[in-house]
Amino acid sequence: MEKVRQEDLRKKFESLVDTILITGYNHADWEWTHSRAWHADRYALVFNEVLDIMNQDVDYKWYFDTKNEELQPFIERYPSRMAELKRRVKEGRIGIAGGTIINPQIPNVGGELFIRNMKYGRQYFEREFPDADLSVLALNDVIVGYSQLPQMIRKGGYKYFRFTRPEEALDAKGVPRDFFWEGLDGTRLLCSRGGYGLWAFIDIRRFPADYKENWGRAFTMVVEEFLRGATLLKGGILWLHEGMDDKRPLRGPSPWIPGVYPPRGRKIDALLDLPMDVLGFVKEWNRREKIPMRFATPAEYFAELEKRKGRLPTWKGILDQMAWVMMHGCKGYCPGNSQIEAALLRAEKICSMAQMLGGDYPEEELLEMWHELLSISPHAIRYSYVRDYDELALRAEKLKIRAEGLTTSKMKSMARQVKATREAKTRIVIFNELSWDRRDLVSAYIAFPEVGTWRLTVTDSQGREVPFQITKWVPYGDGSLSEGEIIFLAEVPSLGYSTYYVSKLEGEPEEVKPAETPKEIETPFYRIRLRDGGIESLYAKTLERELLRAKGVLGNDILFYQAEAMRDFRPGILNGAVEKV
């Protein structure tokens, strides 16, 4: 009976797969179950062990993906082995798939930083590993699905794309494991998707160590797992990873696997990091089975897949845009990431404008800041220990101040070159770094070093009065304005500037009457009804429906939801209990 079952498995498997390629891999998190110091030492150890194995076995192949999370610890701890690492890369035995600075979790990394990550990573690896094949972008443990990615990845210099998330959702949608992905602009990208670990090759408790004596049982154990990744294959090549988080080569399990950690104050008998004879298993497989199995790099896998591209379907547009967004995108774990990215982009534009007026362009300083932003936006930052996260947050705050300071200094330099057209207490020069004209609210801080200012006027460069509002009034002892803040509506041409003038008006202050709060506000798109300082109704005209569904609360009320206890690292399920603030 067991032999019949094995033969049925064999026939099913051979109908789906004709080649098996295995890649050694260690998925490098910035932090997860241990501190950054532990992860850094662990990854340096992995590189050392990979090189040692390659000195003993010519068949083993392995790859890594990032500089920041994985390679840098090895460089710092074992610089004497860098020449050996480069030699193995040149030989094609160690692949670099991605060759990026970081492994970006896309909801935590802005679009610009995602592109810079590819650009600066390619520059680094082309310089340090000139013989490396950098044709494959591998994003393991990263959500993908946005329809602009094929174009962005191809423009980043890559021909192929390997990704993992969201595996279950894409399986449910029937997305093939190997396919062409066509983006919005028609760019086609050859893709492969699947997990970056295989239990049979990473956990000694599931590895058939007695494969020589009991091949039938060993075959059944591994093929049942193989089939989970083979069902949606189109090209017939099954790509398996001898790898996982913090994975030492040819050893397992890693000390992060759920169930290995005992409850606090207790001990369990755990088999950790024990040698696994995967190389021997591969040789036995090839002796007994028809389907060839061998180690290969990501570039070798795609070279084989290229030969079968006529069998691959095309998927157009979005793959999946929602998976993990709640888990990763709503938390803001990269400290100040989006604000710093915007600050650096603004700095680049302002510096370019200043250069047009004869200033210098600080290219090296800006490049250094982009690299710093990448280094503080690593993979799995959400699991950081408090001390490590606080260090990243401090670096982020310093970087933001530095970027904004560079922008301010360049704007001041340009403002000094703008000639005033009239006398005024305060002159405000507003710059627009965008490529289109802007008409928007501007906030400006003003100061009057002498007492006696009660009324102001704001005019543009043509002398026309501009409506404004004083939002902050810091008085002298007699009540007159010493300093404060105003807002007004400014118009600024694209990639240019406009000048506004703030002057003192003579006379006593005008009586200010509080404005009545309207009960309804209507725009071409919305009808809003207000009550008790909140939004009672928000009706979308284009959709022809009410957008607020909650009953008994206003649209801007703050609500607390209770949740069940967390399991592993996942948030608990909301149980519906609400407390209004």
Coordinates of C-alpha atoms in Angstrom, one line a residue:
M1 CA 0.0 0.0 0.0
E2 CA 2.8 2.4 0.9
K3 CA 4.6 1.7 -2.4
V4 CA 1.5 2.4 -4.3
R5 CA 1.1 5.7 -2.6
Q6 CA 4.8 6.5 -3.3
E7 CA 4.3 5.7 -7.0
D8 CA 1.2 7.9 -7.2
L9 CA 3.2 10.8 -5.6
R10 CA 6.1 10.2 -8.0
K11 CA 3.8 10.3 -11.1
K12 CA 2.0 13.4 -9.8
F13 CA 5.3 15.1 -9.1
E14 CA 6.9 14.2 -12.4
S15 CA 3.9 15.5 -14.3
L16 CA 4.6 19.0 -12.8
V17 CA 8.4 19.1 -12.4
D18 CA 11.3 18.1 -14.6
T19 CA 14.1 20.0 -12.9
I20 CA 14.9 20.8 -9.2
L21 CA 17.3 23.6 -8.4
I22 CA 18.3 24.3 -4.8
T23 CA 19.9 27.5 -3.6
G24 CA 21.6 28.0 -0.2
Y25 CA 20.3 31.2 1.4
N26 CA 20.2 33.0 4.7
H27 CA 17.4 35.5 5.2
A28 CA 18.9 38.5 7.0
D29 CA 16.7 40.6 9.2
W30 CA 18.0 43.7 10.9
E31 CA 16.5 42.3 14.1
W32 CA 13.9 39.7 15.0
T33 CA 14.2 37.4 17.9
H34 CA 17.6 38.8 19.1
S35 CA 19.4 42.1 19.3
R36 CA 21.2 43.6 16.3
A37 CA 24.5 42.6 17.8
W38 CA 23.5 39.0 17.8
H39 CA 22.2 39.2 14.2
A40 CA 25.4 40.9 13.0
D41 CA 27.6 38.2 14.6
R42 CA 25.3 35.5 13.2
Y43 CA 25.5 36.7 9.6
A44 CA 29.3 37.0 9.8
L45 CA 29.4 33.4 11.0
V46 CA 27.2 32.4 8.1
F47 CA 29.5 33.9 5.5
N48 CA 32.5 32.2 7.1
E49 CA 30.8 28.8 7.1
V50 CA 29.7 29.1 3.5
L51 CA 33.2 29.8 2.4
D52 CA 34.4 26.8 4.5
I53 CA 31.9 24.5 2.8
M54 CA 32.9 25.7 -0.6
N55 CA 36.5 24.7 0.1
Q56 CA 35.2 21.2 0.8
D57 CA 32.4 20.6 -1.7
V58 CA 32.3 21.9 -5.3
D59 CA 28.5 21.3 -5.7
Y60 CA 27.3 23.7 -3.0
K61 CA 26.0 27.1 -4.2
W62 CA 24.6 30.0 -2.1
Y63 CA 23.5 33.6 -2.5
F64 CA 23.0 36.7 -0.5
D65 CA 21.0 39.9 -1.3
T66 CA 21.9 43.0 0.8
K67 CA 24.9 45.0 1.9
N68 CA 23.4 46.7 5.0
E69 CA 21.7 43.8 6.8
E70 CA 24.0 40.9 5.8
L71 CA 27.3 41.7 4.1
Q72 CA 28.4 44.7 6.2
P73 CA 28.9 42.6 9.4
F74 CA 31.1 40.2 7.5
I75 CA 33.2 43.0 6.1
E76 CA 33.7 44.6 9.5
R77 CA 34.6 41.3 11.3
Y78 CA 36.5 39.3 8.6
P79 CA 38.0 41.7 6.1
S80 CA 40.8 39.1 5.5
R81 CA 38.2 36.8 3.7
M82 CA 36.8 39.4 1.4
A83 CA 39.1 38.4 -1.5
E84 CA 37.9 34.8 -1.0
L85 CA 34.3 35.9 -1.1
K86 CA 34.9 37.9 -4.3
R87 CA 36.6 34.9 -5.9
R88 CA 33.6 32.6 -5.2
V89 CA 31.3 35.3 -6.7
K90 CA 33.5 35.5 -9.8
E91 CA 33.4 31.7 -10.1
G92 CA 29.5 31.8 -10.0
R93 CA 29.3 29.7 -6.9
I94 CA 28.0 32.6 -4.7
G95 CA 25.3 34.7 -6.3
I96 CA 24.2 38.2 -5.5
A97 CA 20.5 38.4 -6.1
G98 CA 19.3 41.9 -5.5
G99 CA 22.6 43.6 -4.9
T100 CA 20.7 46.3 -3.0
I101 CA 21.7 48.3 0.1
I102 CA 18.7 47.0 2.1
N103 CA 15.9 44.5 1.7
P104 CA 13.0 47.0 1.5
Q105 CA 9.6 46.3 3.1
I106 CA 7.8 48.4 0.5
P107 CA 5.0 49.9 2.7
N108 CA 7.8 51.2 5.0
V109 CA 10.0 52.5 2.2
G110 CA 8.9 55.3 -0.1
G111 CA 9.0 55.0 -3.8
E112 CA 12.0 57.2 -4.2
L113 CA 14.0 55.3 -1.6
F114 CA 13.0 52.0 -3.3
I115 CA 14.5 53.3 -6.5
R116 CA 17.6 54.7 -4.8
N117 CA 18.1 51.4 -3.1
M118 CA 18.4 49.7 -6.4
K119 CA 20.6 52.4 -7.9
Y120 CA 23.1 52.8 -5.1
G121 CA 23.1 49.1 -4.4
R122 CA 24.0 48.4 -8.1
Q123 CA 26.7 51.0 -8.0
Y124 CA 28.3 49.4 -4.9
F125 CA 28.2 45.8 -6.0
E126 CA 29.4 46.7 -9.6
R127 CA 32.4 48.4 -8.0
E128 CA 33.2 45.9 -5.3
F129 CA 32.1 42.7 -7.2
P130 CA 32.7 43.6 -10.9
D131 CA 32.3 40.0 -12.0
A132 CA 28.9 39.5 -10.3
D133 CA 25.8 38.7 -12.3
L134 CA 23.3 41.3 -11.0
S135 CA 20.5 40.4 -13.3
V136 CA 18.1 39.1 -10.6
L137 CA 16.3 41.2 -8.0
A138 CA 15.2 39.0 -5.1
L139 CA 12.9 40.5 -2.5
N140 CA 12.4 37.8 0.1
D141 CA 9.8 38.4 2.8
V142 CA 8.7 41.5 1.0
I143 CA 5.2 42.4 -0.2
V144 CA 4.9 43.1 -3.9
G145 CA 2.0 43.6 -6.2
Y146 CA 2.0 47.3 -7.4
S147 CA 1.6 47.5 -11.2
Q148 CA 4.4 50.0 -11.6
L149 CA 7.0 47.5 -10.3
P150 CA 7.9 45.8 -13.6
Q151 CA 8.9 49.2 -15.1
M152 CA 10.8 50.3 -12.0
I153 CA 12.7 47.0 -11.7
R154 CA 13.7 46.9 -15.3
K155 CA 14.9 50.5 -15.2
G156 CA 16.8 49.5 -12.1
G157 CA 18.9 47.3 -14.4
Y158 CA 17.4 43.9 -13.6
K159 CA 16.0 41.3 -16.0
Y160 CA 14.4 39.0 -13.5
F161 CA 12.4 39.2 -10.3
R162 CA 12.0 36.7 -7.4
F163 CA 9.6 37.4 -4.5
T164 CA 7.7 35.7 -1.8
R165 CA 4.9 37.8 -0.3
P166 CA 1.9 37.4 -0.2
E167 CA 2.3 33.7 -1.1
E168 CA -1.0 32.3 0.2
A169 CA -3.0 35.2 -1.3
L170 CA -1.4 34.8 -4.8
D171 CA -1.9 31.0 -4.6
A172 CA -5.6 31.6 -3.9
K173 CA -5.8 34.0 -6.9
G174 CA -4.2 31.4 -9.1
V175 CA -1.1 33.4 -9.9
P176 CA 1.5 31.1 -11.5
R177 CA 4.8 30.4 -9.7
D178 CA 6.7 31.5 -12.8
F179 CA 5.3 34.0 -15.3
F180 CA 5.8 37.3 -17.1
W181 CA 4.4 40.3 -15.3
E182 CA 3.3 43.2 -17.5
G183 CA 3.2 46.6 -15.9
L184 CA 1.1 49.7 -16.7
D185 CA 3.4 50.9 -19.4
G186 CA 3.7 47.5 -21.1
T187 CA 7.0 46.5 -19.6
R188 CA 7.4 42.7 -19.2
L189 CA 9.4 41.2 -16.4
L190 CA 10.2 37.5 -16.0
C191 CA 9.2 36.5 -12.5
S192 CA 9.4 33.6 -10.0
R193 CA 7.6 33.5 -6.7
G194 CA 7.7 31.1 -3.7
G195 CA 9.1 30.7 -0.2
Y196 CA 12.6 31.2 0.8
G197 CA 12.8 28.2 3.0
L198 CA 11.8 24.5 3.0
W199 CA 11.1 22.7 6.2
A200 CA 12.7 19.5 5.0
F201 CA 16.0 21.3 4.5
I202 CA 16.0 23.7 7.5
D203 CA 14.6 21.7 10.4
I204 CA 16.5 18.5 11.4
R205 CA 13.3 17.2 13.0
R206 CA 11.7 17.1 9.5
F207 CA 14.8 16.1 7.5
P208 CA 14.9 12.4 6.5
A209 CA 18.3 11.7 8.0
D210 CA 17.9 7.9 7.3
Y211 CA 17.3 8.5 3.6
K212 CA 19.9 5.9 2.6
E213 CA 18.3 3.1 4.6
N214 CA 14.6 4.2 4.0
W215 CA 14.4 6.0 0.7
G216 CA 10.7 5.4 0.3
R217 CA 9.9 7.2 3.5
A218 CA 12.4 10.0 2.7
F219 CA 10.9 10.5 -0.8
T220 CA 7.4 10.7 0.6
M221 CA 8.5 13.3 3.3
V222 CA 10.2 15.7 0.9
V223 CA 7.9 15.3 -2.2
E224 CA 4.8 16.0 -0.2
E225 CA 6.4 19.3 0.8
F226 CA 7.8 19.9 -2.8
L227 CA 4.3 19.6 -4.2
R228 CA 3.1 22.6 -2.3
G229 CA 5.4 24.8 -4.4
A230 CA 4.9 22.9 -7.6
T231 CA 1.1 23.0 -8.2
L232 CA 1.1 26.4 -10.0
L233 CA 4.4 25.8 -11.9
K234 CA 4.3 26.4 -15.6
G235 CA 8.0 26.1 -16.6
G236 CA 8.6 22.8 -14.9
I237 CA 11.6 24.1 -12.8
L238 CA 11.1 23.8 -9.0
W239 CA 13.3 26.3 -7.2
L240 CA 13.9 25.4 -3.6
H241 CA 15.8 27.3 -0.9
E242 CA 18.0 25.6 1.6
G243 CA 17.5 28.6 3.7
M244 CA 15.5 30.6 6.2
D245 CA 15.8 33.4 8.7
D246 CA 19.3 33.4 10.4
K247 CA 20.1 30.1 8.6
R248 CA 23.5 28.6 8.9
P249 CA 24.4 26.6 5.8
L250 CA 23.5 22.9 5.9
R251 CA 22.4 23.2 9.5
G252 CA 19.1 23.5 11.3
P253 CA 16.8 24.5 12.8
S254 CA 17.7 28.1 13.4
P255 CA 17.0 29.3 17.0
W256 CA 14.0 31.4 16.0
I257 CA 11.5 28.7 15.0
P258 CA 8.2 28.9 16.9
G259 CA 8.1 26.2 19.6
V260 CA 11.9 26.2 20.1
Y261 CA 11.7 29.0 22.7
P262 CA 10.6 27.7 26.1
P263 CA 8.3 29.7 28.4
R264 CA 10.1 32.1 30.7
G265 CA 12.0 30.2 33.4
R266 CA 11.8 26.8 31.8
K267 CA 14.0 24.7 29.6
I268 CA 13.3 22.3 26.8
D269 CA 15.4 19.9 24.8
A270 CA 15.9 21.7 21.6
L271 CA 17.9 20.5 18.6
L272 CA 19.5 23.7 17.2
D273 CA 21.9 24.3 14.4
L274 CA 22.8 20.7 13.9
P275 CA 24.5 19.5 10.7
M276 CA 22.1 18.2 8.0
D277 CA 23.4 16.0 5.2
V278 CA 21.6 17.9 2.4
L279 CA 24.5 17.4 0.0
G280 CA 24.3 13.7 0.5
F281 CA 20.6 13.6 0.1
V282 CA 20.9 15.4 -3.3
K283 CA 23.4 12.8 -4.5
E284 CA 21.1 10.0 -3.4
W285 CA 18.2 11.6 -5.1
N286 CA 20.0 11.8 -8.4
R287 CA 21.0 8.2 -8.0
R288 CA 17.4 7.0 -7.5
E289 CA 15.1 9.5 -9.2
K290 CA 14.6 10.6 -12.8
I291 CA 14.2 14.3 -12.1
P292 CA 17.7 16.0 -11.8
M293 CA 18.4 17.9 -8.6
R294 CA 21.3 20.2 -8.1
F295 CA 22.4 23.4 -6.4
A296 CA 22.2 26.6 -8.4
T297 CA 22.3 30.4 -8.0
P298 CA 19.3 32.6 -8.8
A299 CA 21.0 33.7 -12.1
E300 CA 21.3 30.1 -13.1
Y301 CA 17.7 29.4 -12.3
F302 CA 16.5 32.2 -14.5
A303 CA 18.9 31.1 -17.3
E304 CA 17.1 27.8 -17.3
L305 CA 13.7 29.4 -17.1
E306 CA 14.5 31.6 -20.1
K307 CA 14.8 28.4 -22.2
R308 CA 11.1 27.7 -21.3
K309 CA 9.7 31.2 -21.5
G310 CA 7.4 30.1 -24.4
R311 CA 5.4 28.0 -21.8
L312 CA 4.9 30.9 -19.4
P313 CA 1.7 33.0 -19.1
T314 CA 1.5 36.8 -18.7
W315 CA -0.1 38.5 -15.7
K316 CA -1.1 42.1 -16.4
G317 CA -1.5 44.9 -13.9
I318 CA -1.8 44.6 -10.1
L319 CA -0.8 41.4 -8.3
D320 CA -1.9 42.2 -4.8
Q321 CA -1.8 45.6 -3.2
M322 CA -3.3 44.8 0.3
A323 CA -1.4 42.0 2.0
W324 CA 0.5 43.0 5.0
V325 CA -0.4 46.6 4.6
M326 CA -2.2 46.6 8.0
M327 CA 0.7 44.7 9.5
H328 CA 3.6 46.7 8.1
G329 CA 2.3 49.9 6.5
C330 CA 0.3 51.4 9.3
K331 CA 2.9 51.4 12.0
G332 CA 5.6 53.8 10.9
Y333 CA 8.4 51.6 12.2
C334 CA 11.2 53.3 10.1
P335 CA 11.8 56.4 12.2
G336 CA 10.9 59.5 10.2
N337 CA 11.4 57.6 6.9
S338 CA 8.8 59.4 4.8
Q339 CA 9.6 62.8 6.2
I340 CA 13.3 62.4 5.7
E341 CA 12.8 61.2 2.1
A342 CA 10.7 64.3 1.3
A343 CA 13.3 66.5 3.0
L344 CA 16.1 65.0 0.9
L345 CA 14.2 65.4 -2.3
R346 CA 13.4 69.0 -1.4
A347 CA 17.1 69.6 -0.6
E348 CA 18.1 68.3 -4.0
K349 CA 15.7 70.5 -5.8
I350 CA 16.6 73.6 -3.8
C351 CA 20.3 72.9 -4.3
S352 CA 19.8 72.6 -8.0
M353 CA 18.0 76.0 -8.1
A354 CA 20.8 77.5 -6.1
Q355 CA 23.4 76.1 -8.5
M356 CA 21.6 77.9 -11.3
L357 CA 22.3 81.1 -9.4
G358 CA 26.0 80.4 -9.1
G359 CA 26.0 78.2 -5.9
D360 CA 27.8 74.9 -5.5
Y361 CA 25.9 71.6 -5.7
P362 CA 26.8 69.4 -2.7
E363 CA 26.6 66.1 -4.5
E364 CA 28.7 64.1 -2.1
E365 CA 26.9 65.4 1.0
L366 CA 23.5 64.5 -0.5
L367 CA 24.7 61.1 -1.6
E368 CA 26.0 60.4 2.0
M369 CA 22.6 61.4 3.4
W370 CA 20.7 59.1 1.0
H371 CA 23.0 56.2 2.1
E372 CA 22.4 57.1 5.7
L373 CA 18.6 57.0 5.2
L374 CA 18.9 53.6 3.6
S375 CA 21.0 52.3 6.4
I376 CA 18.4 53.3 9.0
S377 CA 15.5 51.8 7.0
P378 CA 16.5 48.1 7.2
H379 CA 14.4 45.0 6.9
A380 CA 12.3 43.9 9.9
I381 CA 13.1 47.1 11.9
R382 CA 9.7 46.6 13.6
Y383 CA 11.2 43.9 15.8
S384 CA 14.1 46.0 17.1
Y385 CA 15.1 46.0 20.7
V386 CA 14.5 49.3 22.4
R387 CA 18.1 50.3 22.6
D388 CA 18.7 49.5 19.0
Y389 CA 15.6 51.3 17.8
D390 CA 16.4 54.4 19.9
E391 CA 19.8 54.5 18.2
L392 CA 18.1 54.4 14.7
A393 CA 15.6 57.0 15.8
L394 CA 18.4 59.3 17.0
R395 CA 20.2 58.9 13.7
A396 CA 17.0 59.6 11.8
E397 CA 16.4 62.8 13.8
K398 CA 19.9 64.0 13.1
L399 CA 19.6 63.2 9.4
K400 CA 16.3 65.1 9.1
I401 CA 17.8 68.2 10.8
R402 CA 20.8 68.0 8.5
A403 CA 18.7 67.8 5.3
E404 CA 16.4 70.6 6.4
G405 CA 19.4 72.7 7.4
L406 CA 20.9 72.3 4.0
T407 CA 17.7 73.4 2.3
T408 CA 17.4 76.4 4.6
S409 CA 21.0 77.6 4.0
K410 CA 20.5 77.4 0.2
M411 CA 17.2 79.2 0.3
K412 CA 18.7 82.0 2.5
S413 CA 21.6 82.2 0.0
M414 CA 19.2 82.6 -2.9
A415 CA 16.9 85.0 -1.0
R416 CA 19.9 87.4 -0.4
Q417 CA 20.2 87.7 -4.2
V418 CA 16.6 88.7 -4.6
K419 CA 16.2 92.5 -4.9
A420 CA 13.5 94.2 -3.0
T421 CA 11.0 96.3 -5.0
R422 CA 9.8 98.3 -2.0
E423 CA 10.4 99.1 1.6
A424 CA 8.8 96.9 4.3
K425 CA 9.3 95.7 7.8
T426 CA 9.6 92.1 6.6
R427 CA 10.3 90.6 3.2
I428 CA 9.3 87.0 2.6
V429 CA 10.8 85.1 -0.3
I430 CA 8.9 81.9 -1.2
F431 CA 10.5 79.2 -3.4
N432 CA 8.7 76.5 -5.4
E433 CA 10.8 73.5 -6.2
L434 CA 8.1 71.8 -8.2
S435 CA 7.7 71.8 -12.0
W436 CA 4.3 73.5 -11.9
D437 CA 2.9 76.8 -10.6
R438 CA 1.5 76.7 -7.1
R439 CA -1.2 78.6 -5.3
D440 CA -1.2 77.5 -1.7
L441 CA -1.3 78.6 1.9
V442 CA 2.0 79.8 3.4
S443 CA 2.9 80.1 7.0
A444 CA 5.6 82.6 8.0
Y445 CA 7.1 83.8 11.3
I446 CA 7.5 87.5 11.6
A447 CA 9.1 89.8 14.2
F448 CA 8.9 93.5 15.1
P449 CA 11.7 94.8 17.3
E450 CA 9.9 98.0 18.3
V451 CA 6.6 98.4 20.2
G452 CA 3.6 99.9 18.6
T453 CA 2.6 97.5 15.9
W454 CA -1.2 96.8 16.0
R455 CA -2.1 96.3 12.4
L456 CA -0.4 94.7 9.4
T457 CA -0.7 94.5 5.6
V458 CA 0.7 91.9 3.3
T459 CA 1.4 92.8 -0.4
D460 CA 2.9 91.0 -3.4
S461 CA 5.7 92.2 -5.6
Q462 CA 3.2 94.3 -7.6
G463 CA 2.0 96.1 -4.5
R464 CA -1.4 94.3 -4.4
E465 CA -2.8 93.5 -1.0
V466 CA -3.0 89.8 -0.1
P467 CA -5.6 88.4 2.4
F468 CA -3.9 87.1 5.5
Q469 CA -4.6 85.9 9.0
I470 CA -2.5 86.2 12.2
T471 CA -2.4 82.8 13.8
K472 CA 0.0 83.6 16.6
W473 CA 0.4 87.0 18.5
V474 CA 3.2 87.4 21.0
P475 CA 2.5 90.8 22.7
Y476 CA 4.7 93.4 24.3
G477 CA 3.7 94.7 27.7
D478 CA 1.3 97.2 26.1
G479 CA -0.3 94.5 24.0
S480 CA 1.3 95.5 20.6
L481 CA 2.8 92.8 18.4
S482 CA 6.4 91.7 19.1
E483 CA 6.4 88.6 17.0
G484 CA 4.1 86.0 15.7
E485 CA 2.9 83.9 12.8
I486 CA 0.8 84.7 9.8
I487 CA -0.8 82.6 7.0
F488 CA -1.7 83.9 3.6
L489 CA -2.4 82.6 0.1
A490 CA 0.7 82.8 -2.2
E491 CA 1.2 82.2 -5.9
V492 CA 4.7 81.0 -6.9
P493 CA 5.8 80.0 -10.5
S494 CA 7.3 76.6 -11.2
L495 CA 11.0 76.2 -10.2
G496 CA 10.9 79.9 -9.2
Y497 CA 10.2 82.3 -6.4
S498 CA 7.8 85.1 -5.3
T499 CA 8.3 87.9 -2.9
Y500 CA 5.8 89.2 -0.4
Y501 CA 6.1 92.2 2.0
V502 CA 4.7 92.6 5.5
S503 CA 4.3 96.2 6.6
K504 CA 3.0 98.0 9.7
L505 CA -0.2 99.9 9.4
E506 CA -0.8 103.0 11.6
G507 CA -3.7 103.1 13.9
E508 CA -5.3 101.2 16.8
P509 CA -6.2 97.5 16.5
E510 CA -9.5 96.6 14.9
E511 CA -12.1 94.8 16.9
V512 CA -12.2 91.2 16.0
K513 CA -15.6 89.4 15.9
P514 CA -15.6 85.6 16.1
A515 CA -16.9 84.0 13.0
E516 CA -19.9 81.8 13.2
T517 CA -19.2 78.1 12.6
P518 CA -21.3 76.9 9.6
K519 CA -23.4 73.9 10.0
E520 CA -22.8 72.7 6.4
I521 CA -19.9 73.0 4.0
E522 CA -20.2 72.1 0.4
T523 CA -17.6 71.7 -2.3
P524 CA -18.0 70.3 -5.9
F525 CA -17.2 66.9 -4.5
Y526 CA -18.5 66.7 -0.9
R527 CA -21.3 67.9 1.3
I528 CA -20.3 68.0 5.0
R529 CA -22.6 68.5 7.9
L530 CA -21.1 69.6 11.3
R531 CA -22.4 69.1 14.8
D532 CA -20.8 69.7 18.3
G533 CA -17.4 70.4 16.9
G534 CA -17.3 67.2 14.8
I535 CA -18.4 65.8 11.4
E536 CA -21.9 64.4 11.5
S537 CA -22.2 63.5 7.8
L538 CA -19.7 63.3 4.9
Y539 CA -21.5 62.8 1.6
A540 CA -19.5 62.1 -1.6
K541 CA -21.3 63.6 -4.6
T542 CA -19.4 61.6 -7.2
L543 CA -20.1 58.3 -5.5
E544 CA -23.6 59.4 -4.4
R545 CA -23.3 57.9 -1.0
E546 CA -22.6 58.6 2.6
L547 CA -19.0 57.9 3.7
L548 CA -19.5 57.8 7.5
R549 CA -21.0 54.6 8.7
A550 CA -20.6 54.8 12.4
K551 CA -23.7 55.6 14.5
G552 CA -23.7 57.5 17.7
V553 CA -20.2 59.0 17.1
L554 CA -18.9 61.8 15.0
G555 CA -16.5 61.5 12.1
N556 CA -13.5 62.8 14.0
D557 CA -14.1 61.2 17.3
I558 CA -11.2 59.2 18.7
L559 CA -12.1 55.6 19.5
F560 CA -10.2 52.9 21.4
Y561 CA -10.7 49.3 20.3
Q562 CA -9.8 46.4 22.5
A563 CA -8.0 43.4 21.0
E564 CA -7.2 39.9 21.9
A565 CA -3.8 39.0 23.1
M566 CA -1.0 38.9 20.5
R567 CA 0.1 35.5 19.2
D568 CA 3.7 35.1 18.1
F569 CA 4.5 38.6 16.6
R570 CA 1.0 39.1 15.1
P571 CA -1.5 41.5 16.5
G572 CA -4.6 40.1 18.2
I573 CA -8.0 40.2 16.6
L574 CA -10.2 43.2 17.4
N575 CA -13.1 42.1 19.6
G576 CA -15.3 45.1 18.8
A577 CA -15.3 46.7 22.2
V578 CA -15.2 50.5 21.8
E579 CA -14.3 53.3 24.2
K580 CA -14.9 56.9 23.1
V581 CA -12.3 59.4 24.2

